[in-house]
Amino acid sequence: MERHSENPSTDQLDSENELSEHFEATIARDRRIEPRDWMPEGYRKTMIRQIAQHAHSEIIGMQPEGNWITRAPSLRRKAILLAKVQDEAGHGMYLYSAAETLGAGRAGLTRMLITGRQKYSSIFNYPTLSYADVGVIGWLVDGAAICNQVPLCRSSYGPYARAMVRICKEESFHQRQGYELLLTMMRGTAGQRAMVQESVDRFWWPSLMMFGPPDDQSPNTERSMAWGIKRHTNDELRQRFVDMTVPQAGKLGVTLPDPGLRWNADRGHYDFGEVDWAEFRAVVGGAGPCNAERIARRRAAHQEGEWVREAAMAHAAKNHDDPERGGAAAEAAR
Ligand SMILES: [Fe+2]
Ligand SMILES: [Fe+2]
């Protein structure tokens, strides 16, 4: 980790002012802030909140698609879906580890999630009603996640930016497997095509909500951009996603449920209709179709895993004390 940082260690800089100037200069030179570096409390808090929300989204995001693992239509589809859902668990793990480097432990963050004090992406509060949802989530939800996350590979906090590089590679696989599943279904029966269209109709608008509120209602955007935590505004990323997705919808042969959607030659972008922000606020506020179910499931999984955590701790403590296993405590005692 040291080689990524060119910052002097804290004891080389004596005053808070110098530390602050050094931090600002690091951001201005587009260099990374590393865990050992001094950072303003506001930066640390913003970073913890963003990484925690992201980690929670990965873990909660396992549930909607996990719902279809036992009912996948073939062994091949089951293997792909299992791998994808496991990737999301891995993304959660990298991100909880990144949060740990800022002093936010995983146990504390899990508590915040299961007591509803920290958020996760609103998209995962919608149900998965048909197998086409697996394809549509890969195409639209992982597609939106890629738009959001590719710029985060250049985020100013080193451990977060590096975690994002690997995550983005895997998200790209997720997006392609979704699109490939949909292409297959669209080549199938009329019933399969209708199933895909019905799923697109349900997921299109919630996917646009994944980029967060409009810029003029996003109080944190300006500071996050100044600190290099965010590289583009919510509206810029939403536009990028629409521009990327409309031609894919055409190729797939589905209609996006927005009568206002059309190419604007003057802007060089697609125009699109207004997202239902009242629905967005309701879902973020806990009133979405599956909020209670998602949290209850996560809480139950945490409780059911209690004995595993206890056993792992006991095992680690035993190894630590056992000279045969060369534990640190044993070394010290020798
Ligand atoms: Fe992910
Ligand atoms: Fe994904």
CSV table of C-alpha atoms and ligand atoms in Angstrom, one decimal:
chain,number,residue,atom,x,y,z
A,1,MET,CA,0.0,0.0,0.0
A,2,GLU,CA,2.9,2.3,0.8
A,3,ARG,CA,4.1,2.5,-2.8
A,4,HIS,CA,0.7,4.1,-3.8
A,5,SER,CA,1.3,7.0,-1.5
A,6,GLU,CA,3.7,9.9,-1.8
A,7,ASN,CA,2.5,11.5,1.3
A,8,PRO,CA,4.9,12.2,4.2
A,9,SER,CA,3.8,10.5,7.4
A,10,THR,CA,1.9,12.4,9.9
A,11,ASP,CA,4.8,13.1,12.3
A,12,GLN,CA,6.7,15.0,9.5
A,13,LEU,CA,4.0,17.6,9.4
A,14,ASP,CA,3.4,19.4,12.7
A,15,SER,CA,0.3,21.5,12.5
A,16,GLU,CA,-3.3,20.7,11.6
A,17,ASN,CA,-3.1,23.5,9.0
A,18,GLU,CA,-0.1,21.9,7.2
A,19,LEU,CA,-1.9,18.5,7.3
A,20,SER,CA,-5.0,20.1,5.8
A,21,GLU,CA,-2.9,21.9,3.1
A,22,HIS,CA,-1.1,18.7,2.3
A,23,PHE,CA,-4.5,16.8,2.0
A,24,GLU,CA,-5.9,19.5,-0.4
A,25,ALA,CA,-2.7,19.4,-2.5
A,26,THR,CA,-2.9,15.6,-2.8
A,27,ILE,CA,-6.4,15.9,-4.1
A,28,ALA,CA,-5.5,18.8,-6.4
A,29,ARG,CA,-2.7,16.7,-7.9
A,30,ASP,CA,-5.2,13.8,-8.4
A,31,ARG,CA,-3.1,11.5,-6.1
A,32,ARG,CA,-4.7,9.0,-3.8
A,33,ILE,CA,-5.4,9.4,-0.1
A,34,GLU,CA,-4.2,6.3,1.8
A,35,PRO,CA,-5.3,4.9,5.2
A,36,ARG,CA,-2.2,6.2,7.0
A,37,ASP,CA,-2.7,9.7,5.7
A,38,TRP,CA,-4.3,12.5,7.6
A,39,MET,CA,-7.8,13.4,6.3
A,40,PRO,CA,-10.5,15.8,7.4
A,41,GLU,CA,-13.2,14.2,9.6
A,42,GLY,CA,-15.8,15.1,7.0
A,43,TYR,CA,-13.9,13.3,4.2
A,44,ARG,CA,-13.6,10.2,6.5
A,45,LYS,CA,-17.3,10.2,7.3
A,46,THR,CA,-18.4,10.8,3.7
A,47,MET,CA,-16.1,8.0,2.5
A,48,ILE,CA,-17.3,5.6,5.2
A,49,ARG,CA,-21.0,6.4,4.4
A,50,GLN,CA,-20.4,5.8,0.7
A,51,ILE,CA,-18.4,2.6,1.0
A,52,ALA,CA,-20.8,1.2,3.6
A,53,GLN,CA,-23.9,1.9,1.4
A,54,HIS,CA,-22.1,0.3,-1.5
A,55,ALA,CA,-21.1,-2.8,0.6
A,56,HIS,CA,-24.7,-3.2,1.9
A,57,SER,CA,-26.0,-2.9,-1.7
A,58,GLU,CA,-23.8,-5.7,-2.8
A,59,ILE,CA,-24.9,-8.0,0.0
A,60,ILE,CA,-28.6,-7.1,-0.1
A,61,GLY,CA,-28.4,-7.3,-3.9
A,62,MET,CA,-27.8,-11.1,-3.6
A,63,GLN,CA,-31.4,-11.6,-2.4
A,64,PRO,CA,-33.5,-10.7,-5.4
A,65,GLU,CA,-31.6,-13.0,-7.8
A,66,GLY,CA,-30.8,-15.6,-5.1
A,67,ASN,CA,-34.6,-16.1,-5.2
A,68,TRP,CA,-34.2,-17.8,-8.6
A,69,ILE,CA,-31.2,-20.1,-8.0
A,70,THR,CA,-33.4,-23.1,-7.1
A,71,ARG,CA,-35.6,-22.5,-10.1
A,72,ALA,CA,-33.1,-21.8,-12.8
A,73,PRO,CA,-34.3,-23.5,-16.0
A,74,SER,CA,-31.1,-25.4,-16.7
A,75,LEU,CA,-27.9,-26.5,-15.1
A,76,ARG,CA,-26.0,-24.0,-17.2
A,77,ARG,CA,-28.2,-21.1,-16.1
A,78,LYS,CA,-28.0,-22.2,-12.5
A,79,ALA,CA,-24.2,-22.3,-12.6
A,80,ILE,CA,-24.0,-18.8,-14.1
A,81,LEU,CA,-26.5,-17.4,-11.6
A,82,LEU,CA,-24.7,-19.0,-8.6
A,83,ALA,CA,-21.4,-17.5,-9.8
A,84,LYS,CA,-22.9,-14.1,-10.2
A,85,VAL,CA,-24.6,-14.1,-6.8
A,86,GLN,CA,-21.3,-15.3,-5.2
A,87,ASP,CA,-19.4,-12.4,-7.0
A,88,GLU,CA,-21.8,-10.0,-5.3
A,89,ALA,CA,-20.8,-11.4,-1.9
A,90,GLY,CA,-17.2,-11.0,-2.8
A,91,HIS,CA,-17.8,-7.3,-3.8
A,92,GLY,CA,-19.4,-6.8,-0.4
A,93,MET,CA,-16.3,-8.3,1.3
A,94,TYR,CA,-13.8,-6.1,-0.6
A,95,LEU,CA,-15.9,-3.0,0.3
A,96,TYR,CA,-16.3,-3.9,4.0
A,97,SER,CA,-12.5,-4.4,4.1
A,98,ALA,CA,-12.0,-0.9,2.5
A,99,ALA,CA,-14.3,0.6,5.1
A,100,GLU,CA,-12.2,-1.1,7.8
A,101,THR,CA,-9.2,0.9,6.7
A,102,LEU,CA,-11.1,4.0,7.7
A,103,GLY,CA,-11.8,2.6,11.2
A,104,ALA,CA,-15.3,1.3,10.5
A,105,GLY,CA,-15.5,-2.3,11.5
A,106,ARG,CA,-17.7,-4.8,9.7
A,107,ALA,CA,-19.7,-5.8,12.8
A,108,GLY,CA,-20.6,-2.2,13.4
A,109,LEU,CA,-21.6,-1.7,9.8
A,110,THR,CA,-23.7,-4.8,9.8
A,111,ARG,CA,-25.5,-3.6,12.9
A,112,MET,CA,-26.2,-0.3,11.1
A,113,LEU,CA,-27.7,-2.2,8.1
A,114,ILE,CA,-29.9,-4.6,10.0
A,115,THR,CA,-31.3,-1.8,12.3
A,116,GLY,CA,-32.1,0.3,9.3
A,117,ARG,CA,-29.6,3.1,10.1
A,118,GLN,CA,-27.6,2.9,6.9
A,119,LYS,CA,-29.1,2.6,3.4
A,120,TYR,CA,-28.5,0.4,0.4
A,121,SER,CA,-29.5,0.9,-3.2
A,122,SER,CA,-33.2,1.4,-3.6
A,123,ILE,CA,-33.3,-1.0,-6.6
A,124,PHE,CA,-33.1,-4.1,-4.4
A,125,ASN,CA,-36.4,-3.3,-2.7
A,126,TYR,CA,-38.2,-4.4,-5.9
A,127,PRO,CA,-39.3,-8.0,-6.2
A,128,THR,CA,-38.1,-10.5,-8.8
A,129,LEU,CA,-41.3,-12.0,-10.2
A,130,SER,CA,-40.1,-13.9,-13.3
A,131,TYR,CA,-37.0,-15.6,-14.5
A,132,ALA,CA,-36.6,-12.8,-17.1
A,133,ASP,CA,-35.8,-10.5,-14.1
A,134,VAL,CA,-32.5,-12.3,-13.8
A,135,GLY,CA,-31.6,-11.2,-17.3
A,136,VAL,CA,-33.0,-7.7,-16.9
A,137,ILE,CA,-31.2,-7.2,-13.6
A,138,GLY,CA,-27.9,-8.2,-15.2
A,139,TRP,CA,-28.5,-5.9,-18.2
A,140,LEU,CA,-30.0,-2.8,-16.6
A,141,VAL,CA,-29.1,-3.0,-12.9
A,142,ASP,CA,-25.5,-4.2,-13.4
A,143,GLY,CA,-25.3,-1.9,-16.4
A,144,ALA,CA,-26.2,1.1,-14.2
A,145,ALA,CA,-23.8,-0.1,-11.6
A,146,ILE,CA,-21.0,-0.1,-14.2
A,147,CYS,CA,-21.8,3.5,-15.2
A,148,ASN,CA,-21.7,4.5,-11.6
A,149,GLN,CA,-18.6,2.5,-10.7
A,150,VAL,CA,-16.2,2.9,-13.6
A,151,PRO,CA,-15.4,6.6,-12.6
A,152,LEU,CA,-15.0,5.4,-9.0
A,153,CYS,CA,-11.9,3.5,-10.1
A,154,ARG,CA,-10.3,7.0,-10.0
A,155,SER,CA,-11.9,7.9,-6.7
A,156,SER,CA,-9.5,9.8,-4.4
A,157,TYR,CA,-9.5,7.1,-1.6
A,158,GLY,CA,-6.9,4.5,-2.6
A,159,PRO,CA,-8.4,1.3,-1.1
A,160,TYR,CA,-11.9,2.1,-2.5
A,161,ALA,CA,-10.5,3.0,-6.0
A,162,ARG,CA,-8.5,-0.3,-6.1
A,163,ALA,CA,-11.5,-2.4,-4.9
A,164,MET,CA,-13.5,-0.9,-7.7
A,165,VAL,CA,-11.2,-2.0,-10.5
A,166,ARG,CA,-11.8,-5.7,-9.8
A,167,ILE,CA,-15.5,-5.1,-9.1
A,168,CYS,CA,-16.0,-3.4,-12.4
A,169,LYS,CA,-14.5,-6.3,-14.3
A,170,GLU,CA,-16.9,-8.6,-12.7
A,171,GLU,CA,-19.9,-6.3,-13.1
A,172,SER,CA,-19.1,-6.3,-16.8
A,173,PHE,CA,-19.4,-10.1,-16.9
A,174,HIS,CA,-22.7,-9.7,-15.0
A,175,GLN,CA,-24.1,-7.3,-17.5
A,176,ARG,CA,-23.1,-9.5,-20.5
A,177,GLN,CA,-24.6,-12.7,-18.9
A,178,GLY,CA,-27.9,-10.7,-18.4
A,179,TYR,CA,-27.9,-9.5,-22.0
A,180,GLU,CA,-27.1,-12.9,-23.4
A,181,LEU,CA,-30.0,-14.5,-21.3
A,182,LEU,CA,-32.4,-11.9,-22.7
A,183,LEU,CA,-31.2,-12.4,-26.3
A,184,THR,CA,-31.9,-16.1,-25.9
A,185,MET,CA,-35.3,-15.5,-24.5
A,186,MET,CA,-36.1,-13.0,-27.3
A,187,ARG,CA,-35.3,-15.7,-29.8
A,188,GLY,CA,-37.7,-18.1,-28.0
A,189,THR,CA,-41.5,-18.2,-27.8
A,190,ALA,CA,-44.0,-15.3,-27.8
A,191,GLY,CA,-44.6,-16.1,-24.2
A,192,GLN,CA,-40.8,-15.7,-23.4
A,193,ARG,CA,-40.7,-12.4,-25.3
A,194,ALA,CA,-43.7,-11.1,-23.4
A,195,MET,CA,-41.9,-12.1,-20.1
A,196,VAL,CA,-38.8,-10.1,-21.1
A,197,GLN,CA,-40.9,-7.0,-22.0
A,198,GLU,CA,-42.9,-7.2,-18.8
A,199,SER,CA,-39.7,-7.3,-16.8
A,200,VAL,CA,-38.2,-4.4,-18.7
A,201,ASP,CA,-41.3,-2.4,-18.0
A,202,ARG,CA,-40.9,-3.0,-14.2
A,203,PHE,CA,-37.2,-2.4,-14.0
A,204,TRP,CA,-36.6,0.6,-16.4
A,205,TRP,CA,-37.6,3.4,-14.1
A,206,PRO,CA,-36.1,2.0,-10.9
A,207,SER,CA,-32.8,1.5,-12.8
A,208,LEU,CA,-32.8,5.3,-13.6
A,209,MET,CA,-33.3,5.9,-9.9
A,210,MET,CA,-30.1,4.1,-9.1
A,211,PHE,CA,-28.1,7.3,-10.0
A,212,GLY,CA,-29.7,9.1,-7.1
A,213,PRO,CA,-31.7,12.3,-6.9
A,214,PRO,CA,-31.4,15.1,-9.6
A,215,ASP,CA,-28.3,17.2,-9.2
A,216,ASP,CA,-30.2,20.2,-7.7
A,217,GLN,CA,-31.6,18.0,-5.0
A,218,SER,CA,-28.3,16.2,-4.2
A,219,PRO,CA,-26.7,18.1,-1.3
A,220,ASN,CA,-23.6,16.0,-1.0
A,221,THR,CA,-22.6,16.0,-4.7
A,222,GLU,CA,-20.7,19.3,-4.7
A,223,ARG,CA,-18.4,18.4,-1.8
A,224,SER,CA,-17.9,14.8,-3.0
A,225,MET,CA,-16.8,16.2,-6.4
A,226,ALA,CA,-14.4,18.7,-4.8
A,227,TRP,CA,-12.8,15.9,-2.8
A,228,GLY,CA,-12.5,13.7,-5.8
A,229,ILE,CA,-14.8,11.1,-4.2
A,230,LYS,CA,-17.3,11.5,-7.1
A,231,ARG,CA,-16.2,12.3,-10.6
A,232,HIS,CA,-19.5,13.0,-12.3
A,233,THR,CA,-22.9,14.2,-11.1
A,234,ASN,CA,-26.0,12.0,-10.8
A,235,ASP,CA,-27.6,13.5,-13.9
A,236,GLU,CA,-24.5,13.1,-16.0
A,237,LEU,CA,-24.3,9.4,-15.1
A,238,ARG,CA,-28.0,8.9,-15.7
A,239,GLN,CA,-27.7,10.4,-19.2
A,240,ARG,CA,-24.7,8.2,-19.9
A,241,PHE,CA,-26.7,5.1,-18.9
A,242,VAL,CA,-29.7,6.1,-21.1
A,243,ASP,CA,-27.5,6.8,-24.1
A,244,MET,CA,-25.7,3.4,-23.7
A,245,THR,CA,-28.9,1.4,-23.1
A,246,VAL,CA,-31.4,2.7,-25.8
A,247,PRO,CA,-29.4,1.1,-28.7
A,248,GLN,CA,-29.1,-2.1,-26.8
A,249,ALA,CA,-32.9,-2.2,-26.2
A,250,GLY,CA,-33.4,-1.7,-30.0
A,251,LYS,CA,-31.1,-4.6,-30.7
A,252,LEU,CA,-32.8,-6.8,-28.2
A,253,GLY,CA,-36.3,-5.9,-29.6
A,254,VAL,CA,-37.8,-4.5,-26.4
A,255,THR,CA,-39.6,-1.2,-25.9
A,256,LEU,CA,-38.5,1.0,-23.0
A,257,PRO,CA,-41.6,2.3,-21.1
A,258,ASP,CA,-41.0,6.0,-21.7
A,259,PRO,CA,-43.0,7.9,-24.4
A,260,GLY,CA,-40.6,10.9,-23.9
A,261,LEU,CA,-37.6,8.9,-25.1
A,262,ARG,CA,-36.1,10.2,-28.3
A,263,TRP,CA,-32.8,11.2,-29.9
A,264,ASN,CA,-31.9,14.9,-29.5
A,265,ALA,CA,-29.5,15.8,-32.3
A,266,ASP,CA,-28.8,19.2,-30.9
A,267,ARG,CA,-27.7,17.8,-27.5
A,268,GLY,CA,-26.2,14.7,-29.0
A,269,HIS,CA,-28.0,12.7,-26.3
A,270,TYR,CA,-31.4,10.9,-25.8
A,271,ASP,CA,-34.1,13.0,-24.1
A,272,PHE,CA,-36.1,11.1,-21.6
A,273,GLY,CA,-39.0,11.5,-19.3
A,274,GLU,CA,-39.1,12.5,-15.6
A,275,VAL,CA,-38.4,9.9,-13.0
A,276,ASP,CA,-41.1,9.5,-10.3
A,277,TRP,CA,-39.1,11.1,-7.5
A,278,ALA,CA,-41.9,10.6,-5.0
A,279,GLU,CA,-41.7,6.8,-5.6
A,280,PHE,CA,-37.9,7.0,-5.2
A,281,ARG,CA,-38.1,8.9,-1.9
A,282,ALA,CA,-40.8,6.4,-0.6
A,283,VAL,CA,-38.6,3.4,-1.4
A,284,VAL,CA,-35.4,5.0,0.0
A,285,GLY,CA,-37.5,5.9,3.1
A,286,GLY,CA,-38.4,2.2,3.7
A,287,ALA,CA,-41.8,1.9,2.0
A,288,GLY,CA,-40.7,0.0,-1.1
A,289,PRO,CA,-42.4,-3.4,-1.9
A,290,CYS,CA,-39.6,-5.5,-0.3
A,291,ASN,CA,-37.7,-3.3,2.2
A,292,ALA,CA,-39.0,-5.1,5.3
A,293,GLU,CA,-38.4,-8.5,3.7
A,294,ARG,CA,-34.8,-7.7,2.6
A,295,ILE,CA,-33.8,-6.5,6.1
A,296,ALA,CA,-35.6,-9.3,7.9
A,297,ARG,CA,-33.7,-11.9,5.7
A,298,ARG,CA,-30.4,-10.2,6.3
A,299,ARG,CA,-31.0,-10.0,10.1
A,300,ALA,CA,-32.0,-13.7,10.2
A,301,ALA,CA,-28.8,-14.7,8.2
A,302,HIS,CA,-26.7,-12.7,10.7
A,303,GLN,CA,-28.3,-14.4,13.7
A,304,GLU,CA,-28.1,-17.8,12.1
A,305,GLY,CA,-24.4,-17.2,11.5
A,306,GLU,CA,-23.7,-16.3,15.1
A,307,TRP,CA,-22.4,-19.8,15.9
A,308,VAL,CA,-20.1,-19.7,12.9
A,309,ARG,CA,-18.5,-16.4,14.0
A,310,GLU,CA,-18.2,-17.8,17.6
A,311,ALA,CA,-16.5,-21.0,16.4
A,312,ALA,CA,-14.2,-19.1,14.1
A,313,MET,CA,-13.1,-16.8,17.0
A,314,ALA,CA,-12.6,-19.7,19.3
A,315,HIS,CA,-10.6,-21.5,16.7
A,316,ALA,CA,-8.4,-18.4,16.0
A,317,ALA,CA,-7.9,-18.0,19.8
A,318,LYS,CA,-6.9,-21.6,20.2
A,319,ASN,CA,-4.3,-21.4,17.3
A,320,HIS,CA,-3.0,-18.3,18.8
A,321,ASP,CA,-2.2,-20.1,22.1
A,322,ASP,CA,-1.1,-23.4,20.6
A,323,PRO,CA,2.8,-23.7,20.4
A,324,GLU,CA,2.4,-26.6,17.9
A,325,ARG,CA,0.7,-24.2,15.5
A,326,GLY,CA,3.2,-21.5,16.0
A,327,GLY,CA,0.8,-18.8,17.2
A,328,ALA,CA,2.0,-15.4,18.0
A,329,ALA,CA,1.2,-15.8,21.7
A,330,ALA,CA,3.1,-19.0,21.7
A,331,GLU,CA,6.1,-17.3,20.1
A,332,ALA,CA,6.1,-14.6,22.7
A,333,ALA,CA,5.9,-17.2,25.6
A,334,ARG,CA,8.9,-19.1,24.3
B,1,FE,FE,-21.6,-6.2,-7.5
B,2,FE,FE,-23.1,-7.3,-10.3
